[in-house]
Coordinates of C-alpha atoms (C1' of nucleotides) in Angstrom, one line a residue:
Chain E
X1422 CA 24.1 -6.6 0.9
X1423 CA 25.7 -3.9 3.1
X1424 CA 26.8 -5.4 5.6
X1425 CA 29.1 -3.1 7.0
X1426 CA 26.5 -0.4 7.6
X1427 CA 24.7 -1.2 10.5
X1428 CA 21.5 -2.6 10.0
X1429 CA 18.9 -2.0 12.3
X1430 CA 18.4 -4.6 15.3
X1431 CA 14.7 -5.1 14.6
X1432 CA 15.1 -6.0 10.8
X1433 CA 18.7 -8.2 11.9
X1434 CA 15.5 -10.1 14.2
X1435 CA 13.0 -10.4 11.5
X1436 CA 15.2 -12.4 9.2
X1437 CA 16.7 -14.6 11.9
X1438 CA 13.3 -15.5 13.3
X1439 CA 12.1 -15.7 9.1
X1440 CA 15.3 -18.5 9.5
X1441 CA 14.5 -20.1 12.1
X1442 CA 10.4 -20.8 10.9
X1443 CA 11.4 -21.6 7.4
X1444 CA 13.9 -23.9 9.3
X1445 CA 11.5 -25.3 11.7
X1446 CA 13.0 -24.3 14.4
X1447 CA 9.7 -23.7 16.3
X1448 CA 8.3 -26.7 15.4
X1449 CA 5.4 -26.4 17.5
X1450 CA 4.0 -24.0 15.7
X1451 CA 4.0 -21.3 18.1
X1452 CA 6.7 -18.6 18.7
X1453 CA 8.0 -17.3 21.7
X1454 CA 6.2 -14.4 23.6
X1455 CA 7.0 -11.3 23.3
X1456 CA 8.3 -11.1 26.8
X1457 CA 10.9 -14.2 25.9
X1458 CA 12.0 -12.9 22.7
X1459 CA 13.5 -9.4 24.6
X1460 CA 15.1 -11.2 26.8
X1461 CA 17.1 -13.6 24.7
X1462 CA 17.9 -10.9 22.1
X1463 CA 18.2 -8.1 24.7
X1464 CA 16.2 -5.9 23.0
X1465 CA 13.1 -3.7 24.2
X1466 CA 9.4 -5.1 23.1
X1467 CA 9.3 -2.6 20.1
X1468 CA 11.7 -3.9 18.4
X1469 CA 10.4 -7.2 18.6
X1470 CA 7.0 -6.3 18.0
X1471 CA 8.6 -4.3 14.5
X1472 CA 10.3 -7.6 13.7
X1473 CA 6.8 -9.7 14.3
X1474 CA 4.9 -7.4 12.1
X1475 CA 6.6 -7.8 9.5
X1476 CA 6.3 -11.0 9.6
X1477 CA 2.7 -10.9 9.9
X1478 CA 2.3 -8.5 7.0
X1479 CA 4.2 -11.4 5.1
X1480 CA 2.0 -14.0 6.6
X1481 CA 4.7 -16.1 7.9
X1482 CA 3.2 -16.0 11.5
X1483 CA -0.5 -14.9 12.9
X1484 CA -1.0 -13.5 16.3
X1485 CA -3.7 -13.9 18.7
X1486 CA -4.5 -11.2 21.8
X1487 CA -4.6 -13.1 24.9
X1488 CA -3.0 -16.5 23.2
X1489 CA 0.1 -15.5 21.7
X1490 CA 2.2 -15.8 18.0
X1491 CA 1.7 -18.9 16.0
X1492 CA 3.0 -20.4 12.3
X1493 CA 0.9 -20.4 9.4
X1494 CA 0.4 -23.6 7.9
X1495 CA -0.3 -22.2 4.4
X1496 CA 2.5 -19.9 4.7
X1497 CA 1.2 -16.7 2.7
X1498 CA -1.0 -18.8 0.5
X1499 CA -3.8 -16.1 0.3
X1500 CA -0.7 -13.1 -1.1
X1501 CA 0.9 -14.7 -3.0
X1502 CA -1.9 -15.8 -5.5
X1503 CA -3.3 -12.3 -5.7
X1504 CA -0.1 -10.7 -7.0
X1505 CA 0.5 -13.1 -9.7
X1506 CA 3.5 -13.1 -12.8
X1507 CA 2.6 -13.8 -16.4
X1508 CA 2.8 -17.7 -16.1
X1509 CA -0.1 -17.6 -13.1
X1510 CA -1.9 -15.0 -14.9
X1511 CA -2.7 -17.0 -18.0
X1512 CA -1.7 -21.1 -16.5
X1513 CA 1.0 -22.7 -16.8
X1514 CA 0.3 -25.0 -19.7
X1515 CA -0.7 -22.9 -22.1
X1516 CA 1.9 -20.3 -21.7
X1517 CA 5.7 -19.9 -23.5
X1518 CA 8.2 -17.6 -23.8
X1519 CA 11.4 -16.9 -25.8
X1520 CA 13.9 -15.2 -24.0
X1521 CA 15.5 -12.5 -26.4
X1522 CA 17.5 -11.1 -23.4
X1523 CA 18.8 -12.3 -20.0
X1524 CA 21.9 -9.9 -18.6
X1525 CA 23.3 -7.6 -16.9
X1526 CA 22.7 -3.8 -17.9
X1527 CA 22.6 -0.4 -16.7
X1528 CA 19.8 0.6 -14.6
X1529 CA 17.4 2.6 -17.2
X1530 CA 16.6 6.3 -15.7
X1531 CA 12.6 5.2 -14.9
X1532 CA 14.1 2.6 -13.0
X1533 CA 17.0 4.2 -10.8
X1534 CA 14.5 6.2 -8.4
X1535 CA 12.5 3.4 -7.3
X1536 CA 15.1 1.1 -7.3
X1537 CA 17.5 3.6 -5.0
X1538 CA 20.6 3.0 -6.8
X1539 CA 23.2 5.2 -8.0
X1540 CA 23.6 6.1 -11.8
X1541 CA 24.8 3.3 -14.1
X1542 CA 24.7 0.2 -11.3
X1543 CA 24.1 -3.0 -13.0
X1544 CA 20.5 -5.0 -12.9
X1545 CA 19.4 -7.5 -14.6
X1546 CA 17.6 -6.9 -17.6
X1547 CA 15.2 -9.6 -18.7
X1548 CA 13.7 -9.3 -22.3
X1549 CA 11.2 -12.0 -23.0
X1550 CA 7.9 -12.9 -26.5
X1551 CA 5.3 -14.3 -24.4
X1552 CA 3.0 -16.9 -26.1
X1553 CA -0.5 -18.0 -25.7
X1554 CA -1.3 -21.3 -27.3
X1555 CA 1.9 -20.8 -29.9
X1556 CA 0.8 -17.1 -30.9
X1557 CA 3.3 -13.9 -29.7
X1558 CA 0.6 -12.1 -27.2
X1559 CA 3.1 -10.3 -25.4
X1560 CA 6.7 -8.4 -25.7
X1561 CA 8.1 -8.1 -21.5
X1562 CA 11.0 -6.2 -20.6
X1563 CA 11.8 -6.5 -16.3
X1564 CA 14.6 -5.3 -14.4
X1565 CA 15.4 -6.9 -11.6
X1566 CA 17.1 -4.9 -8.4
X1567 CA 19.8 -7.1 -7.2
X1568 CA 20.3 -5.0 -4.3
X1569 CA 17.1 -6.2 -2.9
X1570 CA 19.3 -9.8 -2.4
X1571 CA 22.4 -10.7 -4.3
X1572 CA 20.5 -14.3 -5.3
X1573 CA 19.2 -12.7 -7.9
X1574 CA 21.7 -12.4 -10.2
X1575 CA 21.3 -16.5 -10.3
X1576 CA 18.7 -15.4 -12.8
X1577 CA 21.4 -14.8 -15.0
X1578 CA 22.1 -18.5 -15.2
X1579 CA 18.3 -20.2 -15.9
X1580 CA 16.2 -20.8 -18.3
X1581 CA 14.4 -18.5 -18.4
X1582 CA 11.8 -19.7 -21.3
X1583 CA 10.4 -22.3 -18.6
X1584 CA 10.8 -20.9 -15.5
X1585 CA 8.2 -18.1 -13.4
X1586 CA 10.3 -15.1 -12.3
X1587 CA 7.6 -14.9 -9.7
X1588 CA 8.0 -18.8 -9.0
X1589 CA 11.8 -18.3 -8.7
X1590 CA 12.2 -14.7 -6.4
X1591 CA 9.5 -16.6 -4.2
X1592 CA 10.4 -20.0 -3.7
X1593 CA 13.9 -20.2 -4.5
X1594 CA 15.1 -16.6 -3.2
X1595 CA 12.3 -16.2 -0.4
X1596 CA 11.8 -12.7 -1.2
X1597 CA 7.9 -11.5 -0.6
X1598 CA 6.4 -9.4 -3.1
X1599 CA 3.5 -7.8 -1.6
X1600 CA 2.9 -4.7 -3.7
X1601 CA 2.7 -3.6 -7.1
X1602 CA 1.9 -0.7 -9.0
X1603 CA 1.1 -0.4 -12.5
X1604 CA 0.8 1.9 -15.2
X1605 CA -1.7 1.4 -18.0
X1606 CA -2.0 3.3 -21.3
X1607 CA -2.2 2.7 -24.7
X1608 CA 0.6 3.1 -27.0
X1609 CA 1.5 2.1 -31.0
X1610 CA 3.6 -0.6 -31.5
X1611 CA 7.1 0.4 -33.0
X1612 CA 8.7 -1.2 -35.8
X1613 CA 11.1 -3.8 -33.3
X1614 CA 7.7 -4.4 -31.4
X1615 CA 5.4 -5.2 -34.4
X1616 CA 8.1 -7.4 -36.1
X1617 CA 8.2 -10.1 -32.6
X1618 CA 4.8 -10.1 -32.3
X1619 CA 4.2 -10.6 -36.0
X1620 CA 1.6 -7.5 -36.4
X1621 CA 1.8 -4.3 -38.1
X1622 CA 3.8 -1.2 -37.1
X1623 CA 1.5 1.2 -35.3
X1624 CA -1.2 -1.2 -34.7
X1625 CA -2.4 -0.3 -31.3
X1626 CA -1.2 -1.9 -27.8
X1627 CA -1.3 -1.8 -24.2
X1628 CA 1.4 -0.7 -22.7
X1629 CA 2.1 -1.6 -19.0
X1630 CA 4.6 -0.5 -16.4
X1631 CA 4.9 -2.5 -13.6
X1632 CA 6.5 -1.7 -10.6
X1633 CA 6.6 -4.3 -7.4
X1634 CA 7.2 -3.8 -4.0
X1635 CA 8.6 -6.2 -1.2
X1636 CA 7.0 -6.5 2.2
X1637 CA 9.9 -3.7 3.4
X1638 CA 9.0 -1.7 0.4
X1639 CA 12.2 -1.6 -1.6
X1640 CA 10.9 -2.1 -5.3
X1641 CA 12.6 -5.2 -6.6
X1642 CA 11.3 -5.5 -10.0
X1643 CA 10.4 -2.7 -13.0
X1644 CA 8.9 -4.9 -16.2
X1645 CA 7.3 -2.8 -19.1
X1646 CA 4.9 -4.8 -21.1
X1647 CA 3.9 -4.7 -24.1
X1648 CA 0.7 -6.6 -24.7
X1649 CA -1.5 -7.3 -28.4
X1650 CA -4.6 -5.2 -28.1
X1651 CA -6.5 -7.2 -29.9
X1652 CA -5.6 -10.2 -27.4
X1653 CA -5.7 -8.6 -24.0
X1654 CA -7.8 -6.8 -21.3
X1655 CA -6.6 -6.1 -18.0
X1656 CA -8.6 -7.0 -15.0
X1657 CA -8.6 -4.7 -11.8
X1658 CA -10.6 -5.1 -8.8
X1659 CA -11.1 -1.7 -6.7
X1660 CA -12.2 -1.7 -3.0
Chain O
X1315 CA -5.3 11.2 25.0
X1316 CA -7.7 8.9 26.6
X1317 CA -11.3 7.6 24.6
X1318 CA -13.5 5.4 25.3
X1319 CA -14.3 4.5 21.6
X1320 CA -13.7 1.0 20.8
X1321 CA -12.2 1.5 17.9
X1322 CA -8.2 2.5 17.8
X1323 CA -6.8 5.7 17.6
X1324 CA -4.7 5.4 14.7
X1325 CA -6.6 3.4 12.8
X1326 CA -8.3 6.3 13.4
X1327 CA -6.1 8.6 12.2
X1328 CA -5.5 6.5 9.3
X1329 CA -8.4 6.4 8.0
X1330 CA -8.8 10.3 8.4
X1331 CA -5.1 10.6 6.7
X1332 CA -6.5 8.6 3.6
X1333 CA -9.7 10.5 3.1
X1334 CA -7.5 13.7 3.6
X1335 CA -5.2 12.3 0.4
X1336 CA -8.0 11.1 -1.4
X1337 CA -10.4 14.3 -1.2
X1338 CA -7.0 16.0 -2.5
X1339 CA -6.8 18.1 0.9
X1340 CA -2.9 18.2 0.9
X1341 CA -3.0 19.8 -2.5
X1342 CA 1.0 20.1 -2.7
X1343 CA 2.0 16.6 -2.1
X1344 CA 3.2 17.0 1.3
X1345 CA 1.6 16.0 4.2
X1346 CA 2.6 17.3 7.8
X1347 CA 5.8 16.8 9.6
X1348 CA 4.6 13.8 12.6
X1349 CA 5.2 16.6 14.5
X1350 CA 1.9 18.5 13.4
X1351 CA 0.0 15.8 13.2
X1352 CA 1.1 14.9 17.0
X1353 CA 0.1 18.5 18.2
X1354 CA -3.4 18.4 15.5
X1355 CA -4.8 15.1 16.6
X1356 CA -2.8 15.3 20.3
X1357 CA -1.9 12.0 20.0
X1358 CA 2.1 10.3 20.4
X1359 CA 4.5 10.4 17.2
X1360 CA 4.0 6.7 18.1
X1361 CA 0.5 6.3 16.8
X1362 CA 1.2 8.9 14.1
X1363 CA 3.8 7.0 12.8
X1364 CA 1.5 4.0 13.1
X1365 CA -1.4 5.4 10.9
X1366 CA 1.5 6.5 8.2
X1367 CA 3.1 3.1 8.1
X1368 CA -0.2 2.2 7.1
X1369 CA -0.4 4.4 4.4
X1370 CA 3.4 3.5 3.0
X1371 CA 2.4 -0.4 3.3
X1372 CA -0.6 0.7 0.7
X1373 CA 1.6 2.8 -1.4
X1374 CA -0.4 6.0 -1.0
X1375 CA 2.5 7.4 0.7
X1376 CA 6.7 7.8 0.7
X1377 CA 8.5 9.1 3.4
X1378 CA 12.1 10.6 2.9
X1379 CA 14.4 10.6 6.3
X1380 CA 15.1 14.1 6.6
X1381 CA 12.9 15.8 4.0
X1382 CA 9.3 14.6 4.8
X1383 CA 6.1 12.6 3.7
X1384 CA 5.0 13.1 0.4
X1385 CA 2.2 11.6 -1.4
X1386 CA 2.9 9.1 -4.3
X1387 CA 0.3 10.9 -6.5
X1388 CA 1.9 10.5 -10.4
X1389 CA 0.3 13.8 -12.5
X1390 CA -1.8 13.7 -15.4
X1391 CA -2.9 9.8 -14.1
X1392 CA -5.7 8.7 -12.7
X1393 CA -5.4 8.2 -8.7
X1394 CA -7.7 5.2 -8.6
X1395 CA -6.4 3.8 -5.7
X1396 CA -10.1 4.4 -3.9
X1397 CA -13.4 4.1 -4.9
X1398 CA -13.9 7.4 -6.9
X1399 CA -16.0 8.4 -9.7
X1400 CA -13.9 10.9 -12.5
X1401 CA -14.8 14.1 -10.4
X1402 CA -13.3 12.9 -7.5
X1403 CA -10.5 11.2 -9.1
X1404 CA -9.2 14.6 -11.5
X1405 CA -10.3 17.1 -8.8
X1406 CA -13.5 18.9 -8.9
X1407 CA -11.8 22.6 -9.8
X1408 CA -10.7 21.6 -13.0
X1409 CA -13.3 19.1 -14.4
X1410 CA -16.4 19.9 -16.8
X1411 CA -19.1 17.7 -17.8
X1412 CA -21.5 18.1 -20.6
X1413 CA -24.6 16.1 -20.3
X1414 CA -25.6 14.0 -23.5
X1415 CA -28.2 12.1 -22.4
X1416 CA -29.6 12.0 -19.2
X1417 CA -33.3 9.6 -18.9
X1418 CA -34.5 6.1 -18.9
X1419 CA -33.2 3.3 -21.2
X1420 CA -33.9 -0.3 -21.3
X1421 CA -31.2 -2.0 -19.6
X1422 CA -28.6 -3.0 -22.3
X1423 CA -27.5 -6.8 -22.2
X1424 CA -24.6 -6.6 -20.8
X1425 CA -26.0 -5.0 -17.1
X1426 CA -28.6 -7.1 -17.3
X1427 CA -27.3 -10.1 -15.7
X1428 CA -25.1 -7.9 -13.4
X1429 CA -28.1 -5.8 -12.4
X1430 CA -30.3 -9.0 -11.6
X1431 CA -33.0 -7.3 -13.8
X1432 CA -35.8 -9.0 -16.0
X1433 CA -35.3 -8.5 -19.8
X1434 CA -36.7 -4.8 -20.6
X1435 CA -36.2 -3.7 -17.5
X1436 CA -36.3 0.6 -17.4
X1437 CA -32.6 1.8 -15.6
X1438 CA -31.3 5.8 -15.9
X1439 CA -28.5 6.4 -18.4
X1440 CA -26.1 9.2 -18.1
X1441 CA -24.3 10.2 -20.7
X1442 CA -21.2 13.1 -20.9
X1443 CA -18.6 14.4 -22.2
X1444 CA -15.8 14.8 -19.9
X1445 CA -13.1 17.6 -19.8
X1446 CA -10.1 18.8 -18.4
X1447 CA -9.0 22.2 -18.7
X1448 CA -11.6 22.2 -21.5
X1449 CA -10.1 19.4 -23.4
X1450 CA -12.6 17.0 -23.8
X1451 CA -10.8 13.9 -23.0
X1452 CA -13.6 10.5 -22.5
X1453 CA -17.1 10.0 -23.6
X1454 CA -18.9 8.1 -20.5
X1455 CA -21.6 6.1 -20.5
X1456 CA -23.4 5.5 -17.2
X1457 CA -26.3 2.9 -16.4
X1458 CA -28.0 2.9 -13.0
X1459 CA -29.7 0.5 -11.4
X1460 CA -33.0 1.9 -9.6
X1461 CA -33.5 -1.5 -8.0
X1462 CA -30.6 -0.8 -5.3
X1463 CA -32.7 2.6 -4.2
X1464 CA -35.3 4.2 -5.7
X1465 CA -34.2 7.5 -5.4
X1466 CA -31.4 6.6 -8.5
X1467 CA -34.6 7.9 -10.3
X1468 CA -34.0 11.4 -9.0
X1469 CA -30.8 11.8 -10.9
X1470 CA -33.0 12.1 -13.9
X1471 CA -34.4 15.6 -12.2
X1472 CA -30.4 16.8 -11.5
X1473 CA -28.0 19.0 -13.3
X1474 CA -25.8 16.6 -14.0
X1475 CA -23.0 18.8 -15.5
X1476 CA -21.9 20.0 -12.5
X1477 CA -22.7 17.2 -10.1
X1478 CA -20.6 14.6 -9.4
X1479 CA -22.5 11.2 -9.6
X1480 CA -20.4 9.4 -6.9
X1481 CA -21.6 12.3 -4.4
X1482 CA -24.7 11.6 -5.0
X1483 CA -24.8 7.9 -4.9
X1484 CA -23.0 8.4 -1.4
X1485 CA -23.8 11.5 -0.1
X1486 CA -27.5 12.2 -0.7
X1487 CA -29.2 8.4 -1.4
X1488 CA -26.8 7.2 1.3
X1489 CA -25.2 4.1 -1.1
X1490 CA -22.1 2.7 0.1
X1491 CA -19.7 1.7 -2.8
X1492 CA -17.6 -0.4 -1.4
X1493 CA -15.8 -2.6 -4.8
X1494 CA -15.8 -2.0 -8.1
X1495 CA -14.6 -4.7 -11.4
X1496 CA -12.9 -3.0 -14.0
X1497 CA -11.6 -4.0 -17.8
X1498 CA -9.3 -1.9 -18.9
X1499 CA -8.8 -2.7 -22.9
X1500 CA -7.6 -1.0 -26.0
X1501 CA -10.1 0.3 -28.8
X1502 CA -10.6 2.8 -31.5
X1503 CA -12.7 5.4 -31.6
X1504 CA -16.4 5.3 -33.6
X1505 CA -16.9 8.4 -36.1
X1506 CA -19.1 9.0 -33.2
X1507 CA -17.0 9.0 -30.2
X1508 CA -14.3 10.9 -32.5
X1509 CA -16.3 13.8 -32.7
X1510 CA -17.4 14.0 -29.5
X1511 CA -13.9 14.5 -28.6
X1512 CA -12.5 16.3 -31.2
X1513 CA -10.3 13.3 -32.9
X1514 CA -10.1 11.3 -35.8
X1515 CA -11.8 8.2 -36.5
X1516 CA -10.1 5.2 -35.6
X1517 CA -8.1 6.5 -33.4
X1518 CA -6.4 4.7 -30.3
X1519 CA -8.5 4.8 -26.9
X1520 CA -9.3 2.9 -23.4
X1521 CA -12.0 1.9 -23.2
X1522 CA -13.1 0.8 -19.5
X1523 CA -15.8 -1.1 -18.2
X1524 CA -16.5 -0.9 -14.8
X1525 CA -18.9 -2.5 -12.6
X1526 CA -19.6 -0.8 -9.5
X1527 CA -21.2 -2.4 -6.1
X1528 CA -22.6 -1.5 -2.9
X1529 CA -22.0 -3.3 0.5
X1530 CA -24.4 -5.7 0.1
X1531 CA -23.2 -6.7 -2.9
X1532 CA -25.6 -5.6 -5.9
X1533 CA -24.3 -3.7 -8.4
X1534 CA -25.3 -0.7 -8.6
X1535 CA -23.8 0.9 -11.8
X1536 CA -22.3 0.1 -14.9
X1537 CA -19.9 2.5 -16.5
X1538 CA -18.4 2.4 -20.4
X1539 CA -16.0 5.1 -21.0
X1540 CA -13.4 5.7 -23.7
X1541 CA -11.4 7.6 -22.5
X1542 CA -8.4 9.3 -24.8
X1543 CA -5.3 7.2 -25.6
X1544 CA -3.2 10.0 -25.4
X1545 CA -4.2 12.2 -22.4
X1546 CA -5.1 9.4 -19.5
X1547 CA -3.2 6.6 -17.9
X1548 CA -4.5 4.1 -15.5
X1549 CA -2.9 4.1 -12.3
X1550 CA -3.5 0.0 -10.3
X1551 CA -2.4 -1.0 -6.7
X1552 CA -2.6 -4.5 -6.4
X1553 CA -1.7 -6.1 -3.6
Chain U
dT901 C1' 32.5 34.3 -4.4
dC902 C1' 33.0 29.9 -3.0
dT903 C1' 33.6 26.5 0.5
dG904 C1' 33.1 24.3 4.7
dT905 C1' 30.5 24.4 9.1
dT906 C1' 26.9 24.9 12.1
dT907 C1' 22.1 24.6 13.2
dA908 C1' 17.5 23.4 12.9
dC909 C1' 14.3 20.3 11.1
dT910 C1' 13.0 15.9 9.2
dT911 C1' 12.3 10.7 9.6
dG912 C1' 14.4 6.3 11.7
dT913 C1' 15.6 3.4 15.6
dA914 C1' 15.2 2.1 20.2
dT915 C1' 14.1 2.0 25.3
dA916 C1' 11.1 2.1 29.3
dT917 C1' 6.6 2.4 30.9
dA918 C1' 1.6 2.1 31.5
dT919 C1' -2.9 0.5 30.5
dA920 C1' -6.4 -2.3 28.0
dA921 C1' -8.2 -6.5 26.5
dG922 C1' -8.5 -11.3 25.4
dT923 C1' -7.2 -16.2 27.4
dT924 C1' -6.4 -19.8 30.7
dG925 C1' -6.3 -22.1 34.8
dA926 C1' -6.5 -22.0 39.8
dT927 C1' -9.1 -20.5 43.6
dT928 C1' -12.9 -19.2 46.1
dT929 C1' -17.8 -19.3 47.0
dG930 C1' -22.7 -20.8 47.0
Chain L
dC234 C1' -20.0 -30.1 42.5
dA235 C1' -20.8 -26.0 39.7
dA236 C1' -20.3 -21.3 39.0
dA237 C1' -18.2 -17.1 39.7
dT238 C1' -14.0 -14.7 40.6
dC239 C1' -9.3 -13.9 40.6
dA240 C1' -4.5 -14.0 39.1
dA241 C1' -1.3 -14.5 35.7
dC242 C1' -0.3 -14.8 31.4
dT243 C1' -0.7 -13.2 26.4
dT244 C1' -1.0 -9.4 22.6
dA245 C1' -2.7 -4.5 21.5
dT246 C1' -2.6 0.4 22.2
dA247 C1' -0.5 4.4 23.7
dT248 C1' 2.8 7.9 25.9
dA249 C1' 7.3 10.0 26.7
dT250 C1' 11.9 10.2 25.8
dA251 C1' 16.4 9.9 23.6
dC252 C1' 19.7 9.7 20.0
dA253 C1' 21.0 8.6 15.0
dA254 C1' 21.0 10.1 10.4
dG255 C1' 19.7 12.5 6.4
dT256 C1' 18.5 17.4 4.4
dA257 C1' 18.6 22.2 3.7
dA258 C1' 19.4 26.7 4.6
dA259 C1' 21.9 30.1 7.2
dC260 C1' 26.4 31.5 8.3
dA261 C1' 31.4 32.2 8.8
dG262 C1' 35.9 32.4 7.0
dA263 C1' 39.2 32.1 3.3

DNA sequence: TCTGTTTACTTGTATATATAAGTTGATTTG
DNA sequence: CAAATCAACTTATATATACAAGTAAACAGA
């Protein structure tokens, strides 16, 4: 990352305590108070409180007025099934891909904004035909921010026709993904389109752009999707 | 500041902040330097800064060190990020309606098990023609369930071109919608739907279904809309 | 004219402090 | 002994203050 710039004391806390509960460090269960925390970091109670939010807003850790800061057993169980990846859309069985793609390549211009990177850094470009039950449903195209942590640039090096991206920037890289917004509109399939998911040039598709957000708001992944018409519905659920 | 109301003041403010986005109140895209809002609400940059993390944690906002706070508002999409009909979610200066159809139907099959209503059962249809900028750009098909509150029946009696039917629900029958289900999917347009918004047969659209509820949990309205391929894009938060 | 520099304004980080409101356990009181 | 109270803890809310770091426009000097 960048290192050499300094990097604020409250988010230098957050991801040593994140260490130290993925760790088990407090293996009671329950973190230090406030009070304790400021006095072994030497920092004021803001800037441990900052750190502890996040954490919360992450649902690492749960706080109680009066009681005090405790571990989650089902460490963000309840977000990470609500902002779900292709393979826990649809279940794991019944979905494949192909990967056409999986490399490094210049950040495309809708991408560079969000992403806050300078023109022409590399990401990595993954370029995937999803199937449903053997048939091409789906034609997926993410960029992946390695700013966001260098680990994903392991990417690079799996298989990418088994594994979730979601599973793997989760699990494997700890990275939360709390956010995403998306983009949906309509759009005719062009000839390269048509040909992978076997279907007619022009036929008619949904088209979605897809833009997801970690839990300190950097956007880590940009994926434009193009999904069979005749195959899909998107689901939303307003409040 | 000191209050006596139970309930915090920058939650407060937060919620004051959203409706303030939502109702389209900062019309350029800019909201007040924490500053202003300090000397408006005479509260502490401290729980102004609060109420706007909030706001940035739900997307609704961006803030740029050294430039500002800017809402995240994408033009020509929908902003769907709350519970808003189409008047609320375009802007009420620039939308027209023209009402179609505006009287009692038998409730079609697919409300019927939403609506918890016997077979037959009498419910209000609305039907219009949107536009924008007088382009017509979605044909809309309302059904309203008079079970929830009788007084649904008095949208028969309304000028429905110029009302919007989410102010109504809220405003004058005192409904709170608090969730709505959505399908977003691809069709093509009916000869019918083609004329009505000046288009050729068979061509692209979204069609969404949406499924409206109140806070108790019945539903209240049922909405198909196909709305132009080509002019509209759907704009999803999840989190 | 163009190019740095200053200056004012923005958000970001951080400290110190005060008060409110739950929780818990010890202490007082009937 | 039992119940009420109190004291000491916790997190939650809120204010005031200070400085850092980007941004942009005004300004000065070559």
């Amino acid at each position: 990352m960048k290192e050499s710039y300094p990097i604020p004391m409250y988010y230098r806390l957050y991801k040593q305590l994140k260490e130290r509960i993925m760790q088990g460090y407090y293996r009671d269960g329950k973190l230090p108070t406030e009070k304790e925390l400021c006095d072994e970091f030497s920092v004021s109670r803001m800037t441990v409180r900052k750190a502890l939010e996040r954490l919360v807003i992450e649902g690492l850790i749960e706080r109680k007025k009066g009681k005090g800061t405790f571990i989650r057993k089902v460490q963000g169980e309840e977000h990470l099934t609500k902002l779900t990846g292709f393979t826990e859309e649809v279940g794991e069985n019944k979905v494949k891909s192909k990967v056409l793609a999986n490399k490094l390549v210049r950040v495309p211009p809708e991408a560079k904004s969000v992403f806050n990177l300078p023109d022409g850094s590399l990401v990595v470009m993954l370029k995937r035909i999803r199937y449903i039950d053997d048939t091409p449903v789906a034609v997926e195209e993410a960029y992946l921010n390695p700013a966001v942590d260098v680990r994903i640039l392991n990417i690079l090096e799996k298989d990418m026709s088994k594994e979730s991206l979601y599973r793997i920037l989760r699990k494997e890289i700890g990275i939360s993904l709390v956010r995403a917004d998306e983009i949906i509109e309509v759009a005719e399939l062009s000839s390269q389109q048509a040909k992978l998911l076997n279907l007619k040039k022009g036929k008619c598709a949904l088209l979605r752009k897809r833009y997801t957000y970690t839990s300190d708001g950097q956007c880590v992944e940009y994926v434009v999707s193009m999904y069979r018409g005749d195959k899909f519905k998107f689901r939303v659920s307003r409040s």
